[in-house]
mmCIF file of C-alpha atoms and ligand atoms in Angstrom:
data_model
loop_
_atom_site.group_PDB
_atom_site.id
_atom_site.type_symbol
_atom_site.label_atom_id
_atom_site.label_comp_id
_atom_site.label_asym_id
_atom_site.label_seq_id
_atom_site.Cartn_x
_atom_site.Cartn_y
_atom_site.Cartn_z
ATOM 1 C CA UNK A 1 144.641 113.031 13.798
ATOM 2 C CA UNK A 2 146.107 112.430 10.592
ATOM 3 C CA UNK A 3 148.489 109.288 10.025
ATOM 4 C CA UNK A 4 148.895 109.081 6.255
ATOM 5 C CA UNK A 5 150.134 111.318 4.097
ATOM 6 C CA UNK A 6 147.616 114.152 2.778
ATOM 7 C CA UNK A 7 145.714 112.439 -0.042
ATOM 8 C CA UNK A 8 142.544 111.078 -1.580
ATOM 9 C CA UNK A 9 142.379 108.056 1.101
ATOM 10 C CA UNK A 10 143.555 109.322 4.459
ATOM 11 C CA UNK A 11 143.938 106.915 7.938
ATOM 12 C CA UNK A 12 142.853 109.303 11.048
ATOM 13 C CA UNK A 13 142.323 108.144 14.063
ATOM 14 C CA UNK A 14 142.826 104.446 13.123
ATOM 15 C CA UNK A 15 140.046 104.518 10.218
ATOM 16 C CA UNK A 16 140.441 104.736 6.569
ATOM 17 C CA UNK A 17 138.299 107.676 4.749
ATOM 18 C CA UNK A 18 138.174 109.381 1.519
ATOM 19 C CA UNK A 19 138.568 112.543 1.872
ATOM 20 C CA UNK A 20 137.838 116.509 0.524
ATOM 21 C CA UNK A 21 139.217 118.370 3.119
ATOM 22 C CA UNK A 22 142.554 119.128 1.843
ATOM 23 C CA UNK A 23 144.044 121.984 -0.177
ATOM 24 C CA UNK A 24 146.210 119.684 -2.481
ATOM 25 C CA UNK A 25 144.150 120.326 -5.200
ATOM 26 C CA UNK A 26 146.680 119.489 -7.524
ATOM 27 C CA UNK A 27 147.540 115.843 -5.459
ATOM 28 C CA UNK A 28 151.036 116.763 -5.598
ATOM 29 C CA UNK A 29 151.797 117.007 -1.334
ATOM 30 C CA UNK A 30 152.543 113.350 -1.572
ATOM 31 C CA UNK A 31 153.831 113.194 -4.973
ATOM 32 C CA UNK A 32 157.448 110.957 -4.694
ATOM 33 C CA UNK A 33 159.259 113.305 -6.663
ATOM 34 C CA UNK A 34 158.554 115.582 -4.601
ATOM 35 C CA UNK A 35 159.676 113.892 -1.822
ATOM 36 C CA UNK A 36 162.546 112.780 -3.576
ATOM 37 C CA UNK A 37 163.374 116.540 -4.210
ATOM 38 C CA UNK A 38 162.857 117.527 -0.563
ATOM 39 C CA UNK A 39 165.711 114.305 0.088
ATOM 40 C CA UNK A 40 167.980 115.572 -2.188
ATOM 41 C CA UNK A 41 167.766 119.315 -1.308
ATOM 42 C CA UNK A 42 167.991 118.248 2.818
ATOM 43 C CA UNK A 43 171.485 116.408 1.479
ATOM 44 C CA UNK A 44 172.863 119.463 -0.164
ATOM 45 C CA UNK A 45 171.578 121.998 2.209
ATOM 46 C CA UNK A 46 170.345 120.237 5.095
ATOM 47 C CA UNK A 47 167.544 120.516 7.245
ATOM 48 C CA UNK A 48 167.183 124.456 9.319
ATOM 49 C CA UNK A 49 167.945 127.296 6.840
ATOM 50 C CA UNK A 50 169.871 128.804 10.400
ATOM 51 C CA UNK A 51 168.852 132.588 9.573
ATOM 52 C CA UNK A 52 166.765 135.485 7.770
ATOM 53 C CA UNK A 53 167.191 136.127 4.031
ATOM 54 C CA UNK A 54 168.678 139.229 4.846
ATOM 55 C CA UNK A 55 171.607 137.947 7.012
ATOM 56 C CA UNK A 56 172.504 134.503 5.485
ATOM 57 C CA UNK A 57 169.820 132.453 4.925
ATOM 58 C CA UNK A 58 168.620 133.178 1.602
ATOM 59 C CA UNK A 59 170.243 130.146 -0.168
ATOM 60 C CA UNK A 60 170.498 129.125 -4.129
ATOM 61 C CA UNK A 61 167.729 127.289 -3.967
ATOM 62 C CA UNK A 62 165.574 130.064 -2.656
ATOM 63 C CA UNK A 63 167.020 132.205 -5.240
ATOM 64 C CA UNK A 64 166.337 129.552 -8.056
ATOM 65 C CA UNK A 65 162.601 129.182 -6.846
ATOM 66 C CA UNK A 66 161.821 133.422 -7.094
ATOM 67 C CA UNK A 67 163.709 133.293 -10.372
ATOM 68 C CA UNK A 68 161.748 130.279 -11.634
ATOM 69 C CA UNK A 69 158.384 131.548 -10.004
ATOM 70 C CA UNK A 70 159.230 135.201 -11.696
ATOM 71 C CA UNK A 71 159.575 133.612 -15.551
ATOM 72 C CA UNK A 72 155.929 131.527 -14.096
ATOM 73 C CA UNK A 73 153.632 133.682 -13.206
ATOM 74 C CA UNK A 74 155.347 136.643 -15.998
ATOM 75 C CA UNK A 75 156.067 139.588 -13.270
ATOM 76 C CA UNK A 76 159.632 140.761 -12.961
ATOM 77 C CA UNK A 77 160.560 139.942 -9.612
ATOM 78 C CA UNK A 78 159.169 137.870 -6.402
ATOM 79 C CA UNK A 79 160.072 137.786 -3.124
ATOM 80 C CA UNK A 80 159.670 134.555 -1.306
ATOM 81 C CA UNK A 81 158.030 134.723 2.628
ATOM 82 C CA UNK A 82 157.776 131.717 4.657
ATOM 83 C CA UNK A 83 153.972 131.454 4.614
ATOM 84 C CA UNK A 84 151.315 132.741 2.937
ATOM 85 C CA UNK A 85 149.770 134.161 6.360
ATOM 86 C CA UNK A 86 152.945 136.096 7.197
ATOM 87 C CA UNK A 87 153.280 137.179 3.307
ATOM 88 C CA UNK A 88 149.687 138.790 3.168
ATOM 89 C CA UNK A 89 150.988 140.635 6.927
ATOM 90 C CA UNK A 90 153.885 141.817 4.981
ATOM 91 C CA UNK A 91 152.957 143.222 1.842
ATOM 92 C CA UNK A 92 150.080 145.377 3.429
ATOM 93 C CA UNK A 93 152.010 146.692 6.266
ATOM 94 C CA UNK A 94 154.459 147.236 3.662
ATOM 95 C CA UNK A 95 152.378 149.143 1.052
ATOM 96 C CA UNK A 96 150.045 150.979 3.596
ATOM 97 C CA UNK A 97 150.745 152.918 6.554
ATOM 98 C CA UNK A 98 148.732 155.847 8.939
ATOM 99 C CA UNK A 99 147.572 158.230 6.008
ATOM 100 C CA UNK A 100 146.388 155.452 3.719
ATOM 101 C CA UNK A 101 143.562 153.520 2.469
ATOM 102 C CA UNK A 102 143.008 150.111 2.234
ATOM 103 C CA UNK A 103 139.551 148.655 0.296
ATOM 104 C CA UNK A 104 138.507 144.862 0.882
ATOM 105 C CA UNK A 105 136.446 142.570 -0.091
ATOM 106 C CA UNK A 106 133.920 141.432 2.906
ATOM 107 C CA UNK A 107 135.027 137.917 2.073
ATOM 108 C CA UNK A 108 139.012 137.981 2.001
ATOM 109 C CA UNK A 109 141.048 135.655 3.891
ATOM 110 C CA UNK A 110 141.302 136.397 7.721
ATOM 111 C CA UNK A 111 145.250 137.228 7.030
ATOM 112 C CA UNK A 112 144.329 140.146 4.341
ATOM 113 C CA UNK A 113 142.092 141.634 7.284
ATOM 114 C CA UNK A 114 144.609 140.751 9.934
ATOM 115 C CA UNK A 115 147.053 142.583 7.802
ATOM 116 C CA UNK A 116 144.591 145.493 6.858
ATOM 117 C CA UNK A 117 144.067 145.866 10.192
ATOM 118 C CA UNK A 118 147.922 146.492 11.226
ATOM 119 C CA UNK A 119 149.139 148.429 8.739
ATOM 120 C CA UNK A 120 146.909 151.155 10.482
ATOM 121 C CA UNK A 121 145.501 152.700 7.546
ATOM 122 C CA UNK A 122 141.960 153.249 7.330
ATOM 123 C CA UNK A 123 140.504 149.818 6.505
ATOM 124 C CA UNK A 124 137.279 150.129 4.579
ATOM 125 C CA UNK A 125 135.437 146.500 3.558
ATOM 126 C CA UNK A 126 133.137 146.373 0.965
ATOM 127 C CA UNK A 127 129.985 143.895 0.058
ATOM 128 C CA UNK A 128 131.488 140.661 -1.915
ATOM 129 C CA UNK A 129 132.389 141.826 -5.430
ATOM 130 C CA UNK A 130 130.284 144.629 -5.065
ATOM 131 C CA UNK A 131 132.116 147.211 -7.305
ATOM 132 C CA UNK A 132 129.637 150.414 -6.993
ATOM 133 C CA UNK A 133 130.295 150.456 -3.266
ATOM 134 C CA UNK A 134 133.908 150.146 -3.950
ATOM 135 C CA UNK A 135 133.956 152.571 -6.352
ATOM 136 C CA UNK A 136 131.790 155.132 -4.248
ATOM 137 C CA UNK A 137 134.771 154.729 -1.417
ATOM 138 C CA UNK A 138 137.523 155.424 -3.668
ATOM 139 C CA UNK A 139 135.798 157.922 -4.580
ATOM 140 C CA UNK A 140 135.155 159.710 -1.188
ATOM 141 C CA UNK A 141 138.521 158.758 0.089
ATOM 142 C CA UNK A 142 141.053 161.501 0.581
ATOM 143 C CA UNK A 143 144.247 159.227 1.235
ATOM 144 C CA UNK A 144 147.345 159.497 0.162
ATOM 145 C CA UNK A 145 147.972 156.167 -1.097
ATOM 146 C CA UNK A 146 144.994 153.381 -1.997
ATOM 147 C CA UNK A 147 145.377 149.818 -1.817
ATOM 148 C CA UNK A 148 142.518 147.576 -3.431
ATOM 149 C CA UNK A 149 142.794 144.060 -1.352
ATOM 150 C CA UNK A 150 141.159 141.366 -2.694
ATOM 151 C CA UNK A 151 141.253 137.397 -2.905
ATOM 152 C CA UNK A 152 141.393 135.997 -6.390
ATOM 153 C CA UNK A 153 139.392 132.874 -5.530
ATOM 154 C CA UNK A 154 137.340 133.227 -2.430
ATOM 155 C CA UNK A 155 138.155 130.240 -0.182
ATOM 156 C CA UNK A 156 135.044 129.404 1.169
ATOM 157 C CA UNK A 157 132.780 130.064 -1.821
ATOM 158 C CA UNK A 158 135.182 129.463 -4.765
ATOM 159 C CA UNK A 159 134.469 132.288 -6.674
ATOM 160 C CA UNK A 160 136.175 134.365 -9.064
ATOM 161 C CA UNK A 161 136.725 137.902 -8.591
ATOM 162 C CA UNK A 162 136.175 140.443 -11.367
ATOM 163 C CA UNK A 163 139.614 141.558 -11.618
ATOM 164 C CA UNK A 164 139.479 143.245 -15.168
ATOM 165 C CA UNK A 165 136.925 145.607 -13.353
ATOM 166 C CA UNK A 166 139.386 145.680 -10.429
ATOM 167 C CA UNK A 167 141.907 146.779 -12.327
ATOM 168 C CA UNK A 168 140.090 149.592 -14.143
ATOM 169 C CA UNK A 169 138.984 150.591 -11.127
ATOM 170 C CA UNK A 170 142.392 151.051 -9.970
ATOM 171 C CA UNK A 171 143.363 152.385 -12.965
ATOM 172 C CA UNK A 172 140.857 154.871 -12.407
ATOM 173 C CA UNK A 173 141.557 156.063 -8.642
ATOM 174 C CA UNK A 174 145.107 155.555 -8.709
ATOM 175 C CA UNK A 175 144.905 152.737 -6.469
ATOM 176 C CA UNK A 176 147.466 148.809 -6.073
ATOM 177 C CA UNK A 177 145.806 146.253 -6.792
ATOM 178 C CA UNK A 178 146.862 143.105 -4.127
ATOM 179 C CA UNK A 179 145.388 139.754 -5.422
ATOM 180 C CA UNK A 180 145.766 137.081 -3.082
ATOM 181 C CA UNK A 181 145.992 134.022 -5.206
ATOM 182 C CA UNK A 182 146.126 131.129 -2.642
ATOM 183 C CA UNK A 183 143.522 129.010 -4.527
ATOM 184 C CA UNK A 184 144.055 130.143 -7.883
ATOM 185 C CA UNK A 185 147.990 128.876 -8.352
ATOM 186 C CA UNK A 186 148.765 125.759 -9.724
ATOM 187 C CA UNK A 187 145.130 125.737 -11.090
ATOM 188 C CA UNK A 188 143.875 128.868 -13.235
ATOM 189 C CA UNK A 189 145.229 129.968 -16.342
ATOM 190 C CA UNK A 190 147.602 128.568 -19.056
ATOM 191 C CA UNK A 191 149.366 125.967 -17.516
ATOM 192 C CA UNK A 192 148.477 126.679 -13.731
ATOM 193 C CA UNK A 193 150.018 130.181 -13.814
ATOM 194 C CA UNK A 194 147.082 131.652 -11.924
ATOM 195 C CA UNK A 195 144.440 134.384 -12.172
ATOM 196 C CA UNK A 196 146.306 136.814 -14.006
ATOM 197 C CA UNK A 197 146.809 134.481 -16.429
ATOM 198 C CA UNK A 198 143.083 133.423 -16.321
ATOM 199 C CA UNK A 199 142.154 137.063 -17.145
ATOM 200 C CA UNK A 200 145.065 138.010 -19.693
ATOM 201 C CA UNK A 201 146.272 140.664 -17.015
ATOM 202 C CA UNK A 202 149.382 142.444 -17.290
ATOM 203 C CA UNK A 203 149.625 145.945 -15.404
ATOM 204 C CA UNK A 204 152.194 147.168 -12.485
ATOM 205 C CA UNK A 205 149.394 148.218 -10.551
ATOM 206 C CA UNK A 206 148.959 144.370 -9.409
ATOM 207 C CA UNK A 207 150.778 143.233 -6.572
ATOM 208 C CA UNK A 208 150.678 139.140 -6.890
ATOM 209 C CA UNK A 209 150.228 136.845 -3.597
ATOM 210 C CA UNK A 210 150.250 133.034 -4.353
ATOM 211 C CA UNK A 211 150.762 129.790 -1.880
ATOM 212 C CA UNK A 212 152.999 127.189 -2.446
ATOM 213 C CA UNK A 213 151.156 124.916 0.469
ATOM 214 C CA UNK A 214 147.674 124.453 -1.672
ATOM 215 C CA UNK A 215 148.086 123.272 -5.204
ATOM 216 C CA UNK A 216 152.008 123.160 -5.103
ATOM 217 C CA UNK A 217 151.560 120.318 -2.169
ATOM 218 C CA UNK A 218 154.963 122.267 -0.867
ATOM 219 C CA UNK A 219 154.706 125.024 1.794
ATOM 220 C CA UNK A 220 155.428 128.777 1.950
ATOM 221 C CA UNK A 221 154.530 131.696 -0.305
ATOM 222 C CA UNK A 222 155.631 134.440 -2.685
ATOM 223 C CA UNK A 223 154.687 138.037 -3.837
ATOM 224 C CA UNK A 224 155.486 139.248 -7.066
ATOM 225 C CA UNK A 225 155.076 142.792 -9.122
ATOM 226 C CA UNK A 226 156.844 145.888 -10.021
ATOM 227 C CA UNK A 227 161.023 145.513 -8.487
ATOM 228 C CA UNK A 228 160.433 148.867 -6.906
ATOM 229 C CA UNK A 229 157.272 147.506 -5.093
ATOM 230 C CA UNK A 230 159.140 144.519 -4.240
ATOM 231 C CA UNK A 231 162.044 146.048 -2.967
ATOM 232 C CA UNK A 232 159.973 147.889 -0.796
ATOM 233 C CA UNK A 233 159.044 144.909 0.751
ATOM 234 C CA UNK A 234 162.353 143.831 1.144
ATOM 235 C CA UNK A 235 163.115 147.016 3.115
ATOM 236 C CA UNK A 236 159.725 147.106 4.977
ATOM 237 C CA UNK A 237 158.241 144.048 5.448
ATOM 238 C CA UNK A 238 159.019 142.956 8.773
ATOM 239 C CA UNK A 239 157.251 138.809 8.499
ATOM 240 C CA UNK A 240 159.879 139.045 5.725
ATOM 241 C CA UNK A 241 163.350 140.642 7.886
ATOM 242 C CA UNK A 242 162.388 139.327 11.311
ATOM 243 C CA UNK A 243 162.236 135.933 10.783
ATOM 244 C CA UNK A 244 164.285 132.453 9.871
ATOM 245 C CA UNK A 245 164.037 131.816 6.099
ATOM 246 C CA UNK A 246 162.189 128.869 5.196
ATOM 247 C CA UNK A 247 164.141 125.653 4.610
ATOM 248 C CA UNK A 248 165.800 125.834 1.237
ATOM 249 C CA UNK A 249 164.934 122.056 0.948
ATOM 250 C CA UNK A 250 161.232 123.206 0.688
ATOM 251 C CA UNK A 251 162.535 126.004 -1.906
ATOM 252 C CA UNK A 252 164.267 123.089 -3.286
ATOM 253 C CA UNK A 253 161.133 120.646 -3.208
ATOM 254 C CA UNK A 254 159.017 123.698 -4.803
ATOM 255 C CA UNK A 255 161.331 123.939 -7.935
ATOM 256 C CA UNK A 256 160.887 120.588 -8.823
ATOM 257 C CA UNK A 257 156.597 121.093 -8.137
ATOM 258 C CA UNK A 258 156.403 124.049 -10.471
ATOM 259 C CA UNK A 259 158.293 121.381 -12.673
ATOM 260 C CA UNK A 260 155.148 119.427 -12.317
ATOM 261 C CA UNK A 261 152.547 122.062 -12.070
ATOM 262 C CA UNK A 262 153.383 123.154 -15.453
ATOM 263 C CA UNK A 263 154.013 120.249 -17.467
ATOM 264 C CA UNK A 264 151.140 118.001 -16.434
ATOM 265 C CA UNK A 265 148.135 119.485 -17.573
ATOM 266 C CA UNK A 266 146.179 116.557 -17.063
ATOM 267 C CA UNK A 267 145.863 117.072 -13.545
ATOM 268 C CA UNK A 268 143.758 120.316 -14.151
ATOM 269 C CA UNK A 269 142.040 118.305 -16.810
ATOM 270 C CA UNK A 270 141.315 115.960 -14.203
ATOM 271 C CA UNK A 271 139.886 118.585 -11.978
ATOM 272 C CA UNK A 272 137.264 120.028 -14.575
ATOM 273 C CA UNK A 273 135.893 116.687 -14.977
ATOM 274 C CA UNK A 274 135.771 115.961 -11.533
ATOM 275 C CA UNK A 275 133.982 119.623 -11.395
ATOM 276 C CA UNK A 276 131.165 118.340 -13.717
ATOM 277 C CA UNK A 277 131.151 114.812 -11.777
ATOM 278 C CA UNK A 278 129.878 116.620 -8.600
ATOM 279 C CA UNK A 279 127.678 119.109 -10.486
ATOM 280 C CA UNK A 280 125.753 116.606 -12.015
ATOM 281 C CA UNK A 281 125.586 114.166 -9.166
ATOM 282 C CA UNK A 282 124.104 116.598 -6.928
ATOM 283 C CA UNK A 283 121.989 118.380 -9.891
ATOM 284 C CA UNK A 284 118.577 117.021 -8.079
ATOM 285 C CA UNK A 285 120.069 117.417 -4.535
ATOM 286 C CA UNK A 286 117.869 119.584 -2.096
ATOM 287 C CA UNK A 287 121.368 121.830 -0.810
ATOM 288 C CA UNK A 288 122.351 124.430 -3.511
ATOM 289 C CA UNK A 289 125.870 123.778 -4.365
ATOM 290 C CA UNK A 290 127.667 126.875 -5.482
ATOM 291 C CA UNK A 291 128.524 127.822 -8.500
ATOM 292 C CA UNK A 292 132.603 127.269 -8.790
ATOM 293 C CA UNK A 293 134.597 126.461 -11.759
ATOM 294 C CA UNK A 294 137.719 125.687 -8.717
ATOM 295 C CA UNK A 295 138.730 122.864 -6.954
ATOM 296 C CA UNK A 296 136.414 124.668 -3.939
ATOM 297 C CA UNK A 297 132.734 123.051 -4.454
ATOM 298 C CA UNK A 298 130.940 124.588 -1.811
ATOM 299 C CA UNK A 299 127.473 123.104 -0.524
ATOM 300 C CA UNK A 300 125.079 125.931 0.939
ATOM 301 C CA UNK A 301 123.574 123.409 4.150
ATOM 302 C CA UNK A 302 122.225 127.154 5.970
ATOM 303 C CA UNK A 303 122.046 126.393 9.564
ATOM 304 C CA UNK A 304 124.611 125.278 11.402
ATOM 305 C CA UNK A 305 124.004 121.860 13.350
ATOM 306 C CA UNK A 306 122.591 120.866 10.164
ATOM 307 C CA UNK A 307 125.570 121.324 8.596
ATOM 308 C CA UNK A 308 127.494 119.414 11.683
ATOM 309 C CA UNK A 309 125.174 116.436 11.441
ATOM 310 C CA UNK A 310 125.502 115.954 7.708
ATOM 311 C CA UNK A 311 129.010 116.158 8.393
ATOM 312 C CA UNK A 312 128.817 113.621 10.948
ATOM 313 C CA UNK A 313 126.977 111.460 8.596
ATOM 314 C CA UNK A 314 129.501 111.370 6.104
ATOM 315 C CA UNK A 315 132.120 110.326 8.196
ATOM 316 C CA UNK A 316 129.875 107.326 9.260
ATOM 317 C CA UNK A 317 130.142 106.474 5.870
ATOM 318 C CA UNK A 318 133.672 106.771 5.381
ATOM 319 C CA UNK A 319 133.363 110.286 3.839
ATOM 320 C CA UNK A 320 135.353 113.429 5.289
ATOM 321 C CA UNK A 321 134.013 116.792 4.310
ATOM 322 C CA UNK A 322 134.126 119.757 6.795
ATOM 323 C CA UNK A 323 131.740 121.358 7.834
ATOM 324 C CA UNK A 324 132.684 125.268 7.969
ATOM 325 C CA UNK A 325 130.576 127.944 9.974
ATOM 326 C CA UNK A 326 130.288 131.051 11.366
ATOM 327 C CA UNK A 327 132.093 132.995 12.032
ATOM 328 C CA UNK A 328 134.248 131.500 8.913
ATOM 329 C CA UNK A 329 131.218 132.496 6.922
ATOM 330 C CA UNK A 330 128.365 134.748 7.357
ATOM 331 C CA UNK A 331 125.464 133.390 9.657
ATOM 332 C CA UNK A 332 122.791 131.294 8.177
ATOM 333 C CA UNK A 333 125.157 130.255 5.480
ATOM 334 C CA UNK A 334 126.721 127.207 7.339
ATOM 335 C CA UNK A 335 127.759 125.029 4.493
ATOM 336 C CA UNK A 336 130.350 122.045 3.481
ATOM 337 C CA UNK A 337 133.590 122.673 1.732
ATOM 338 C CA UNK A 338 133.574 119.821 -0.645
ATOM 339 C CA UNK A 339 137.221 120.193 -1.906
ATOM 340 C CA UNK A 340 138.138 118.208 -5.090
ATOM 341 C CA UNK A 341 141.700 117.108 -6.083
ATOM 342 C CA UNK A 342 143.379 115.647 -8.786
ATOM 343 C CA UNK A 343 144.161 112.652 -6.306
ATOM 344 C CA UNK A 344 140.502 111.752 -6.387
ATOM 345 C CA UNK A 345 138.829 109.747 -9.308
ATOM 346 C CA UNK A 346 135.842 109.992 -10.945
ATOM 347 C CA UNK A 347 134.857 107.021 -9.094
ATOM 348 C CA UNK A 348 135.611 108.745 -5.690
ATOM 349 C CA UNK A 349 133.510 112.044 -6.432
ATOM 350 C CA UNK A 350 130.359 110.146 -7.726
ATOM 351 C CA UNK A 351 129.979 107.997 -4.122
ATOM 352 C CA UNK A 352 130.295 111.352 -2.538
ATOM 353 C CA UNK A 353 127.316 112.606 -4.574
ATOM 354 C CA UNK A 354 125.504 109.224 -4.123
ATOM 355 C CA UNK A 355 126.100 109.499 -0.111
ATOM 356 C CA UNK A 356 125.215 113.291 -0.157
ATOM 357 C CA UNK A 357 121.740 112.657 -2.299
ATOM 358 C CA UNK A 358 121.357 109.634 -0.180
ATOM 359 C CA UNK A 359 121.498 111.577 3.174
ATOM 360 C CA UNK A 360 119.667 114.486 2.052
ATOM 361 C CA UNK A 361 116.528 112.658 1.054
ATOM 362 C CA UNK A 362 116.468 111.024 4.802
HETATM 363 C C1 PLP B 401 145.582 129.534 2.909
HETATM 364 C C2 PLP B 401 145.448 130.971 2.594
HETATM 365 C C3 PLP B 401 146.393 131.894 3.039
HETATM 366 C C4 PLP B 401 147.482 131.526 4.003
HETATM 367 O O1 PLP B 401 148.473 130.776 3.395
HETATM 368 P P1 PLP B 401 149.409 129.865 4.318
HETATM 369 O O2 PLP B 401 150.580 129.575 3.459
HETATM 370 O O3 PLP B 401 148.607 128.662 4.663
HETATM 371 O O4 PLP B 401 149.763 130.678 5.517
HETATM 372 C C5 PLP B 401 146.277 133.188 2.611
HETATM 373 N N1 PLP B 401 145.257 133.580 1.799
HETATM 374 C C6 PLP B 401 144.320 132.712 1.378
HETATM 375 C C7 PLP B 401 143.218 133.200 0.503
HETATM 376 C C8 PLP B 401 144.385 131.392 1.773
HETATM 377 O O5 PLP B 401 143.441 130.542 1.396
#
């Protein structure tokens, strides 16, 4: 159990440990002007928001965060949902019904399946980034309307996907493009404005899905694209009509982190160098780590109570990395999440590579 806040050095369970477990990436959850912001918005607005949007509890403050997150991430309008689980549920349920198609990447987020899976359209999954087979099923499919679903960084390998190709493709079959953006907020593109960004994309084919409980350090979630499109969630999405609004002091608290996401750039500076810290500490190591130019460094272990017992190992040592496997991840690719954050040092990622090369020549 965790007794600290979520940072580099955590207390659980009566012990100290660094840690790279967390999706802060940005070390902003226990920033104290953030905090202070979550103080000050819980005096003006207190603490239980008291209803939906759509009845009376969409305050100013949520209204200033979809403004502000709009003029962000350059899309006209957003639509803030109370997590990013119950956002992902909501826009595909929204967008796809009983005579539709939805086409998914084999490694999306369990909520993008969960949420493929009740919108009841047909729900066709496709190899990881593998765009002949995707193109071969648009091009069989007879559906009315086709929704491409993808993840923009994949959260247990920390890969990019192609989305220029994504978006000709859609282009091409007439298809939305949903990009889930849960890791790539707060980190990719100019100023932390995400994979669009990243890419230089600007179409209303793309329907935008981004966190503000990873990198923002805040909690809850947005979509943003095309009014109409949005609207339409307003209307359909039932995670968004059914349920209480979030606090606005977290809307409030998330104003002031977008504050911070954007102006200090040294954080994602910070994170690129810890990126090359880890890749060339573990250069000789006998696990592959993966390729990932994002906070998610993942080491390929294989099988799984291997994986456990270097786990173990590194919490001996005062190190916490999990240890994810199947059915997270596809068997025989049991592997550790290292996750880096601006909280850590350079200092803090090299003894992890020094611990990691030190257990795997035992
Ligand atoms: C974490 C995550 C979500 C869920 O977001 P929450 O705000 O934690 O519910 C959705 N998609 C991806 C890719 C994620 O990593």
């Amino acid at each position: 159990m965790l007794q600290t806040a979520q940072s580099a050095r955590v207390s659980v369970d009566g012990r100290t440990y660094l840690a790279f477990c967390s999706n802060d990436y940005l070390g902003l959850a226990s920033d104290p002007r953030l905090a202070r912001a979550a103080q000050e918005g819980c005096g003006r607005y207190g603490v239980g928001a008291g209803a939906s949007h759509l009845i009376l509890g969409h305050s100013e403050a949520h209204h200033a965060l979809e403004e502000a997150l709009a003029r962000f991430v350059a899309l006209p309008r957003v639509l803030l949902f109370s997590t990013g689980y119950m956002a992902n549920i909501g826009m595909v349920t929204a967008l796809a019904g009983r005579d539709d198609a939805v086409f998914a990447d084999r490694l999306n987020h369990a909520s993008l399946n969960d949420a493929c899976l009740l919108s009841r359209a047909q729900f066709r999954r496709y190899p990881h980034c593998d765009l002949e087979a995707l193109e071969k099923l648009l091009s069989a499919t007879r559906a009315r309307r086709r929704l491409i679903v993808t993840d923009a960084v994949f959260s247990m390998d920390g890969d990019i996907a192609p989305l220029p190709r994504l978006v000709e493709l859609a282009e091409r079959h007439d298809a939305w493009l949903l990009v889930d953006d849960a890791h790539g907020f707060g980190i990719l593109g100019d100023r932390g404005r995400g994979v669009l960004s990243h890419f230089g994309i600007a179409t209303p084919r793309v329907i935008y899905m981004a966190t503000l409980g990873k990198a923002a350090g805040v909690f809850g979630a947005f979509v943003a694209g095309e009014p109409a499109a949005v609207e339409t969630l307003v209307q359909r999405a039932r995670s968004y009509v059914y349920t209480t609004a979030t606090p606005p002091l977290l809307a409030y608290a998330a104003l002031e982190s977008l504050r911070l996401i954007e102006e200090e750039q040294w954080r994602r500076e910070r994170l690129a160098q810890l990126i090359r810290v880890l890749q060339g500490g573990l250069a000789a190591n006998r696990w592959r780590l993966l390729r990932s130019d994002t906070a998610i460094q993942p080491l390929m272990i294989g099988d799984n109570a291997d994986a456990l017992e270097v786990a173990d190992r590194l919490g001996q040592r005062g190190l916490l990395v999990p240890a994810i496997r199947p059915p997270t991840v596809p068997q025989g690719t049991a592997r550790l999440r290292i996750s880096l954050s601006a909280a850590h040092g350079e200092d803090d990622v090299a003894r992890l590579a020094e611990v990691l090369n030190d257990i795997a020549r035992q």
